[in-house]
XYZ file of C-alpha atoms in Angstrom:
564
model
C 15.826 -32.989 21.346
C 15.380 -29.890 19.230
C 16.153 -26.933 21.443
C 16.755 -23.212 20.972
C 19.974 -21.334 21.609
C 20.977 -18.323 23.669
C 18.566 -17.068 26.291
C 15.714 -19.412 25.337
C 18.015 -22.377 25.949
C 18.765 -21.082 29.443
C 15.085 -20.501 30.169
C 14.139 -24.000 29.055
C 17.240 -25.789 30.353
C 15.240 -27.767 32.918
C 12.662 -28.944 30.361
C 14.654 -31.943 29.137
C 12.754 -34.295 26.940
C 10.267 -31.715 25.580
C 10.061 -30.898 21.903
C 10.567 -27.342 20.707
C 6.824 -26.958 20.147
C 6.029 -28.185 23.671
C 8.726 -25.935 25.137
C 7.301 -22.883 23.341
C 3.755 -23.630 24.528
C 4.977 -23.981 28.113
C 6.960 -20.741 27.841
C 3.868 -18.869 26.560
C 1.739 -20.133 29.460
C 4.442 -18.992 31.884
C 4.616 -15.543 30.247
C 0.819 -15.161 30.456
C 1.026 -15.143 34.247
C 4.040 -12.839 34.501
C 3.637 -9.122 35.237
C 4.315 -6.528 32.537
C 7.738 -5.498 33.827
C 8.957 -9.115 33.854
C 7.492 -9.739 30.400
C 9.135 -6.667 28.933
C 12.490 -7.404 30.537
C 12.470 -11.035 29.386
C 11.395 -9.992 25.907
C 14.144 -7.396 25.456
C 16.808 -9.728 26.762
C 15.629 -12.556 24.555
C 15.382 -10.405 21.401
C 18.923 -9.154 21.980
C 20.689 -12.472 22.657
C 18.661 -15.101 20.778
C 20.423 -16.194 17.598
C 17.787 -18.488 16.094
C 15.767 -16.149 13.820
C 13.141 -18.784 13.028
C 12.578 -19.497 16.713
C 12.298 -15.758 17.362
C 9.551 -15.398 14.785
C 7.642 -18.492 15.894
C 7.669 -17.589 19.561
C 6.945 -13.909 18.987
C 3.871 -14.612 16.833
C 2.565 -17.255 19.230
C 3.043 -15.038 22.266
C 1.483 -11.963 20.618
C -1.543 -14.057 19.617
C -2.112 -14.869 23.279
C -1.643 -11.213 24.254
C -4.485 -9.967 22.027
C -6.596 -9.361 25.120
C -4.106 -6.684 26.187
C -3.807 -4.358 23.154
C -1.885 -1.635 24.986
C 0.873 -4.006 26.074
C 0.814 -5.609 22.630
C 1.455 -2.220 21.016
C 4.298 -1.506 23.451
C 6.007 -4.820 22.747
C 5.598 -4.436 18.968
C 7.142 -0.958 19.126
C 10.120 -2.305 21.063
C 10.462 -5.181 18.617
C 10.534 -2.845 15.614
C 13.084 -0.624 17.377
C 15.318 -3.623 18.056
C 15.192 -4.678 14.418
C 15.840 -1.173 13.065
C 18.701 -0.396 15.429
C 20.162 -3.896 15.479
C 19.870 -4.113 19.229
C 20.632 -0.515 20.192
C 17.300 0.070 21.925
C 17.669 -3.023 24.074
C 20.915 -1.737 25.548
C 20.207 1.958 25.821
C 16.438 2.593 25.715
C 16.395 3.098 29.463
C 19.174 5.703 29.134
C 17.200 7.479 26.399
C 14.028 7.462 28.501
C 15.900 8.849 31.494
C 17.524 11.554 29.408
C 14.198 12.556 27.838
C 12.536 12.698 31.250
C 15.273 15.024 32.513
C 14.852 17.229 29.415
C 11.097 17.564 29.979
C 11.513 18.109 33.729
C 13.855 20.983 32.933
C 11.615 22.568 30.269
C 8.100 21.233 29.665
C 7.590 23.715 26.826
C 9.780 21.528 24.609
C 7.771 19.522 22.072
C 8.217 15.742 21.712
C 9.608 16.340 18.221
C 12.276 18.706 19.553
C 13.301 16.302 22.307
C 13.331 13.375 19.856
C 15.703 15.230 17.517
C 17.925 16.202 20.434
C 18.012 12.575 21.633
C 18.824 11.261 18.153
C 21.756 13.661 17.940
C 23.002 12.959 21.464
C 22.850 9.172 21.174
C 23.971 9.157 17.509
C 21.003 7.192 16.292
C 20.045 6.752 12.612
C 17.428 9.023 11.003
C 15.002 6.108 10.627
C 14.693 5.941 14.426
C 13.180 9.438 14.648
C 9.581 8.196 14.494
C 10.205 5.781 17.384
C 11.900 8.534 19.413
C 8.994 10.935 18.851
C 6.561 8.313 20.061
C 8.702 7.621 23.113
C 8.996 11.354 23.858
C 5.202 11.822 23.664
C 4.704 8.961 26.115
C 7.233 10.367 28.579
C 5.829 13.888 28.380
C 2.295 12.637 29.017
C 3.593 10.591 31.957
C 5.134 13.726 33.511
C 1.930 15.702 32.920
C -0.163 13.109 34.719
C 2.326 12.909 37.576
C 2.246 16.664 38.065
C -1.522 16.836 37.956
C -1.750 14.193 40.676
C 0.756 16.084 42.814
C -1.372 19.218 42.439
C 1.514 21.312 41.214
C 1.214 21.425 37.417
C 2.901 24.695 36.588
C 6.222 25.047 38.354
C 8.236 24.542 35.189
C 10.044 27.706 34.223
C 10.289 28.508 30.535
C 13.773 29.721 29.700
C 12.282 32.106 27.127
C 9.633 33.302 29.623
C 7.569 34.905 26.873
C 4.500 32.723 26.523
C 1.749 32.054 29.024
C -0.062 29.981 26.405
C 2.958 27.847 25.589
C 3.353 26.982 29.258
C -0.318 26.004 29.580
C -0.081 23.954 26.406
C 2.988 22.136 27.670
C 1.271 21.334 30.958
C -1.865 20.025 29.286
C -4.082 22.745 30.788
C -4.360 24.918 27.650
C -7.836 26.009 26.534
C -9.005 28.401 23.838
C -11.683 29.524 26.284
C -9.163 30.787 28.861
C -8.062 34.407 28.406
C -4.336 35.040 28.290
C -2.516 37.369 30.654
C -3.503 40.877 29.596
C 0.057 42.019 28.953
C 0.844 39.032 26.802
C -2.441 39.290 24.921
C -1.744 42.956 24.204
C 1.691 42.099 22.897
C 0.263 39.431 20.587
C -2.375 41.770 19.165
C 0.113 44.524 18.638
C 2.439 42.136 16.871
C -0.196 41.141 14.322
C -1.873 44.502 13.646
C 0.181 45.043 10.516
C -0.705 45.051 6.805
C -0.345 41.700 5.066
C 0.860 40.704 1.633
C -1.773 39.630 -0.930
C -4.011 38.162 1.769
C -1.284 36.254 3.663
C 1.722 36.633 5.938
C 4.595 38.967 6.510
C 7.338 36.392 7.134
C 8.933 33.549 5.198
C 7.814 30.142 6.485
C 10.265 27.261 6.967
C 10.327 23.592 8.018
C 11.506 24.628 11.473
C 8.198 26.259 12.346
C 8.369 30.028 12.714
C 4.819 30.379 13.998
C 3.791 30.142 17.655
C 0.562 29.099 19.305
C -0.181 32.778 20.027
C -0.176 33.414 16.284
C -3.131 31.077 15.914
C -4.857 32.613 18.929
C -4.531 36.129 17.515
C -6.446 35.020 14.421
C -9.127 33.030 16.250
C -9.716 35.377 19.222
C -12.416 37.562 17.542
C -14.532 34.463 16.859
C -14.411 32.763 20.269
C -18.065 33.457 21.077
C -19.177 32.020 17.735
C -16.973 28.966 18.202
C -18.362 28.375 21.688
C -21.865 28.484 20.237
C -21.212 25.454 18.046
C -19.323 23.583 20.807
C -16.039 23.381 18.929
C -13.653 25.197 21.306
C -12.588 21.925 22.917
C -11.936 20.425 19.502
C -9.801 23.422 18.530
C -7.795 22.929 21.731
C -7.080 19.355 20.698
C -6.293 20.295 17.078
C -3.872 23.026 18.134
C -2.147 20.668 20.564
C -1.794 18.086 17.788
C -0.285 20.626 15.406
C 1.933 22.051 18.156
C 3.427 18.673 19.036
C 3.512 16.947 15.635
C 3.179 19.707 13.050
C 6.869 19.913 12.152
C 6.377 17.393 9.334
C 6.594 18.514 5.664
C 3.423 20.141 4.380
C 3.517 17.941 1.247
C 3.641 14.179 1.703
C 4.725 11.626 -0.888
C 3.770 8.014 -1.367
C 2.035 6.385 1.595
C 2.250 2.646 1.089
C 0.171 1.927 -2.020
C -1.682 5.248 -1.890
C -0.416 8.282 -3.797
C -1.272 11.612 -2.231
C -3.221 13.794 -4.688
C -1.308 16.962 -3.829
C 2.014 15.171 -4.311
C 0.861 13.793 -7.669
C -0.103 17.295 -8.806
C 3.315 18.670 -7.858
C 5.653 15.892 -8.936
C 5.869 17.231 -12.513
C 7.151 20.550 -11.134
C 9.947 19.463 -8.849
C 11.025 23.006 -8.082
C 7.676 23.775 -6.461
C 7.599 20.381 -4.771
C 10.981 20.938 -3.123
C 9.918 24.379 -1.873
C 6.651 23.165 -0.378
C 8.203 20.084 1.209
C 10.467 22.481 3.106
C 7.427 24.225 4.638
C 6.263 22.732 7.933
C 2.664 21.616 8.318
C 2.395 23.897 11.359
C 3.306 26.991 9.315
C 1.256 25.984 6.266
C -1.838 25.482 8.414
C -1.399 28.976 9.820
C -1.053 30.363 6.283
C -4.275 28.650 5.217
C -6.144 29.805 8.333
C -5.147 33.435 7.784
C -5.989 33.290 4.077
C -9.338 31.597 4.789
C -10.332 34.299 7.269
C -9.313 37.039 4.828
C -11.363 35.436 2.043
C -14.341 34.801 4.321
C -14.395 38.391 5.570
C -14.230 39.607 1.976
C -17.018 37.472 0.510
C -19.328 37.150 3.533
C -19.098 40.804 4.626
C -20.881 40.154 7.924
C -23.907 38.515 6.298
C -23.127 34.926 7.295
C -21.019 35.153 10.445
C -22.162 31.686 11.528
C -19.974 30.221 8.772
C -16.775 31.446 10.451
C -16.599 28.525 12.952
C -16.806 26.103 10.024
C -14.126 27.995 8.100
C -11.773 28.154 11.108
C -12.204 24.498 12.066
C -11.817 23.274 8.467
C -8.710 25.426 7.908
C -6.974 24.177 11.059
C -7.890 20.510 10.483
C -7.630 20.319 6.685
C -4.167 18.697 6.574
C -3.796 16.884 9.916
C -3.944 13.597 7.984
C -0.354 14.314 6.899
C 0.797 13.581 10.458
C 2.312 10.102 10.306
C 0.818 8.826 13.569
C -2.729 9.728 12.456
C -2.276 8.266 8.997
C -0.901 4.980 10.332
C -3.616 4.596 12.955
C -6.522 5.444 10.642
C -8.963 2.618 9.982
C -10.488 4.040 6.789
C -9.867 2.168 3.561
C -8.975 5.088 1.296
C -6.146 6.624 3.257
C -5.290 9.867 1.493
C -4.549 12.784 3.777
C -7.884 14.521 3.073
C -9.900 11.465 4.078
C -7.773 10.816 7.175
C -8.105 14.468 8.230
C -11.892 14.413 7.823
C -12.277 11.092 9.656
C -10.167 12.305 12.586
C -12.184 15.513 12.878
C -15.460 13.566 12.766
C -14.201 11.441 15.666
C -13.335 14.584 17.620
C -16.757 16.120 16.966
C -18.750 12.915 17.513
C -19.718 13.759 21.084
C -20.779 17.335 20.372
C -24.036 16.476 18.634
C -23.935 19.220 16.007
C -24.265 16.964 12.976
C -24.794 19.687 10.318
C -21.627 21.461 11.501
C -19.650 18.213 11.541
C -20.907 17.138 8.122
C -20.179 20.507 6.502
C -16.653 20.852 7.880
C -15.684 17.230 7.164
C -17.040 17.549 3.609
C -14.999 20.693 2.961
C -11.853 18.909 4.157
C -12.514 15.834 2.004
C -12.961 17.966 -1.115
C -10.155 20.464 -0.704
C -7.946 18.637 -3.229
C -10.610 17.388 -5.610
C -12.826 20.432 -6.153
C -16.215 21.460 -4.841
C -19.548 22.838 -5.984
C -19.669 26.609 -6.101
C -22.690 26.492 -3.804
C -20.557 25.023 -1.022
C -19.135 28.235 0.409
C -16.879 26.669 3.058
C -15.335 24.225 0.575
C -14.681 27.026 -1.887
C -13.053 29.178 0.796
C -10.729 26.360 1.943
C -9.760 25.503 -1.637
C -8.954 29.131 -2.464
C -7.157 29.677 0.853
C -4.977 26.618 0.270
C -4.030 27.891 -3.205
C -3.351 31.424 -1.935
C -1.165 30.058 0.863
C 0.808 27.907 -1.574
C 1.327 30.827 -3.934
C 2.711 32.905 -1.091
C 4.960 30.100 0.153
C 6.447 29.566 -3.314
C 6.946 33.246 -4.149
C 8.492 33.858 -0.732
C 11.004 31.061 -1.227
C 11.722 31.987 -4.859
C 11.061 35.709 -5.542
C 11.726 35.124 -9.254
C 8.135 33.826 -9.481
C 5.287 36.307 -9.400
C 1.502 36.031 -9.306
C -0.348 37.904 -12.072
C -3.613 37.467 -14.013
C -3.271 35.349 -17.148
C -4.161 38.291 -19.369
C -0.955 40.028 -18.249
C 1.483 37.216 -18.958
C 0.006 35.013 -21.701
C 1.918 35.624 -24.937
C -0.239 34.139 -27.716
C 2.689 34.084 -30.148
C 4.773 31.959 -27.767
C 1.660 29.909 -26.973
C 1.355 29.065 -30.692
C 5.080 28.257 -30.975
C 4.773 25.615 -28.242
C 1.707 24.021 -29.871
C 3.082 24.033 -33.425
C 5.354 20.919 -33.218
C 2.428 18.830 -31.910
C -0.011 19.663 -34.723
C -0.923 16.537 -36.753
C 1.391 14.355 -34.631
C 0.066 10.970 -33.537
C 1.017 9.244 -30.294
C -0.060 6.310 -28.164
C -2.128 6.539 -24.998
C -3.524 3.429 -23.349
C -2.630 1.459 -26.504
C -4.628 3.823 -28.724
C -3.492 6.322 -31.331
C -4.314 9.821 -30.154
C -3.571 13.369 -31.225
C -3.184 16.593 -29.238
C -3.809 19.079 -32.039
C -4.863 18.589 -35.662
C -5.549 20.861 -38.616
C -8.505 20.889 -40.993
C -9.648 23.562 -43.411
C -7.635 26.407 -41.861
C -8.521 25.566 -38.255
C -6.344 23.961 -35.559
C -8.407 21.784 -33.211
C -6.691 21.473 -29.816
C -7.612 18.983 -27.089
C -8.384 20.936 -23.847
C -6.065 18.838 -21.656
C -3.193 19.578 -24.025
C -3.916 23.319 -24.009
C -3.799 23.243 -20.223
C -0.407 21.516 -20.248
C 0.896 24.174 -22.674
C -0.296 26.943 -20.352
C 1.430 25.217 -17.449
C 4.747 24.997 -19.325
C 4.481 28.592 -20.550
C 3.743 29.929 -17.060
C 6.806 28.181 -15.633
C 8.930 29.447 -18.512
C 7.865 33.031 -17.785
C 8.257 32.588 -13.998
C 4.549 33.158 -13.463
C 2.712 31.280 -10.734
C -0.948 30.421 -11.191
C -1.694 27.680 -8.685
C -4.762 26.633 -10.680
C -2.318 25.247 -13.236
C -0.439 23.328 -10.532
C -3.331 21.495 -8.865
C -4.523 19.738 -12.002
C -6.961 17.469 -10.132
C -9.433 20.362 -9.759
C -12.120 20.349 -12.447
C -13.231 23.858 -11.524
C -9.661 25.175 -11.837
C -9.146 23.431 -15.167
C -12.339 24.941 -16.496
C -11.449 28.411 -15.230
C -8.020 28.567 -16.890
C -9.380 27.160 -20.173
C -12.208 29.711 -20.119
C -9.618 32.464 -19.727
C -7.414 31.338 -22.596
C -10.471 30.820 -24.812
C -11.648 34.330 -23.958
C -8.235 35.813 -24.798
C -8.172 33.971 -28.137
C -11.651 35.281 -28.926
C -10.748 38.826 -27.887
C -7.766 38.800 -30.274
C -9.772 37.292 -33.138
C -8.131 33.853 -33.153
C -11.083 31.712 -32.035
C -12.592 29.979 -35.075
C -16.126 29.501 -33.671
C -18.315 31.624 -31.457
C -18.433 29.992 -28.034
C -20.994 30.785 -25.353
C -19.905 32.741 -22.333
C -18.732 30.443 -19.517
C -17.551 27.762 -21.997
C -14.197 27.227 -23.659
C -14.812 24.794 -26.510
C -17.219 22.715 -28.572
C -17.801 19.057 -29.264
C -16.800 18.233 -32.849
C -17.515 15.192 -35.033
C -14.433 14.008 -36.967
C -15.577 11.954 -39.983
C -13.222 9.446 -41.661
C -13.562 8.165 -45.242
C -12.616 4.620 -44.231
C -15.602 2.291 -44.454
C -16.555 0.837 -41.106
C -14.667 3.439 -39.086
C -17.067 5.321 -36.855
C -16.929 9.097 -36.513
C -14.868 10.357 -33.596
C -16.597 12.811 -31.292
C -14.255 14.985 -29.218
C -14.222 18.260 -27.298
C -11.725 20.724 -28.769
C -10.748 24.389 -28.758
C -10.863 25.627 -32.400
C -8.035 28.108 -33.163
C -7.541 29.905 -36.480
C -4.414 28.809 -38.369
C -3.346 32.473 -38.741
C -2.049 32.409 -35.164
C 0.649 29.926 -36.190
C 3.722 31.089 -38.112
C 3.355 28.549 -40.902
C 1.226 28.113 -44.018
C -1.834 25.861 -43.698
C -0.592 23.773 -46.645
C 2.657 23.030 -44.798
C 0.746 21.921 -41.723
C -1.462 19.621 -43.829
C 1.607 17.857 -45.247
C 2.414 16.551 -41.766
C -0.679 14.364 -41.608
C -0.121 10.622 -41.448
C -2.218 7.453 -41.085
C -5.663 8.109 -39.590
C -5.392 11.900 -39.789
C -5.162 11.713 -43.607
C -8.552 9.992 -43.732
C -10.486 12.848 -42.022
C -12.854 14.320 -44.639
C -15.041 16.551 -42.485
C -15.110 18.223 -39.078
C -18.372 19.723 -37.873
C -19.573 21.008 -34.516
C -22.369 19.128 -32.794
C -23.659 22.245 -31.042
C -22.611 21.083 -27.585
C -20.539 23.668 -25.723
C -18.012 22.704 -23.055
């Protein structure tokens, strides 16, 4: 008879004569009728002591298939299974000790966040870093259990905060927090006094860090003047939920990397500039969201000037929710196919707003969130505000962490001589892209034709070299930003007399037709920025000598009249 080993063998010891398959089927039917506590206990014991890995897998899959009707229990068992695998059995021996310790920690101070308790537990029990996600999930469950128990007992607020400074923090910890409830007058006065101070270029006064420096009152101080407007569009309850989510899980990095097979757009924009990436990954999502909210309100007050106050609820909600998709639990649980953080954030907010019935509000805010890393139409005011606020927040975060970088207009830092020096080695050089020969800059008849994408990359390198921060050059996925910086450099070239053709205002280049003398080779039509050869410290004849292969066959270059 084929039989298992370890605990399974003991369980099935009286089933002599049955095959392994028959024994497993009988065991599953027995487990179906058992209560949850017995199932969980048997499961943990079996996972710890069973040595037959193949039997483990077979039985686990078969049993979980039967348990599909009970998704909550299924999720609990799968979590325990993953913990057992990751910790090589640690959770099976000591999970009850961890749960008891966490419960004592929350009973002592309910203002602690699940993330804080999870980190404390990991340190106390000497668990590996990879167990932190499991511990956070366990801590959230335990804290919610204590909340419910206290509500039922009718005594939800006897926990004393050792800091004793925050009425709001206590309410938030107890699950009774609401944006609609006024704070204690003394505390509210303190908060307002604390934030009535001049800000730096539209942002904060303090350096942010991964260990969040901002408190829930900081958010309230910004939102308080707009409570009546927010109540009018039925979004106060949603803000309560968003702030709770950020409060409990917002200590994650504000820039996320690869998520399975999906590359985050913001991460892809930053990966070429590792210095900036490292700085921004050290900023917590909680602090970054505050930075964006403050910047968004500053921008909105400046451009709306009281004419469109009804847009403020959309701006506030979009700013607070714009990056919640970076929270691991939301990203993993999202059912959408394209799981970048913008899409996950928008989908989560739409779920939150589904019962409020204000479809135009929901559609506008969700759209602004979806587009905040891909660009937006200028007519979409909320999208534009969130995009600009995100960039302004990032500029402040970087310059705060590294004061060597400064933010100045391009006209003040762009050195055209150095700009030409960087371009010079690439003139008339051929390279391969997608198995095709391409060029970045080529000369013809005293004019250097530069591909716009290459000019942008030169500006990016030059800005970093000069320790200048223009976030439009960092977030390269934005078409509007790309166009803006190219318009500026084209305007500066024209102003200094180095632009070879007259280009219409609001455009940066022309489409040119490059004609080859090789029979059968079609003319190549490309957008380019035409720069006079005088800008470059080399004779035109010397530049022409560099031409090889296809570039030697170009006999004419003429504009088609299309501006770009």
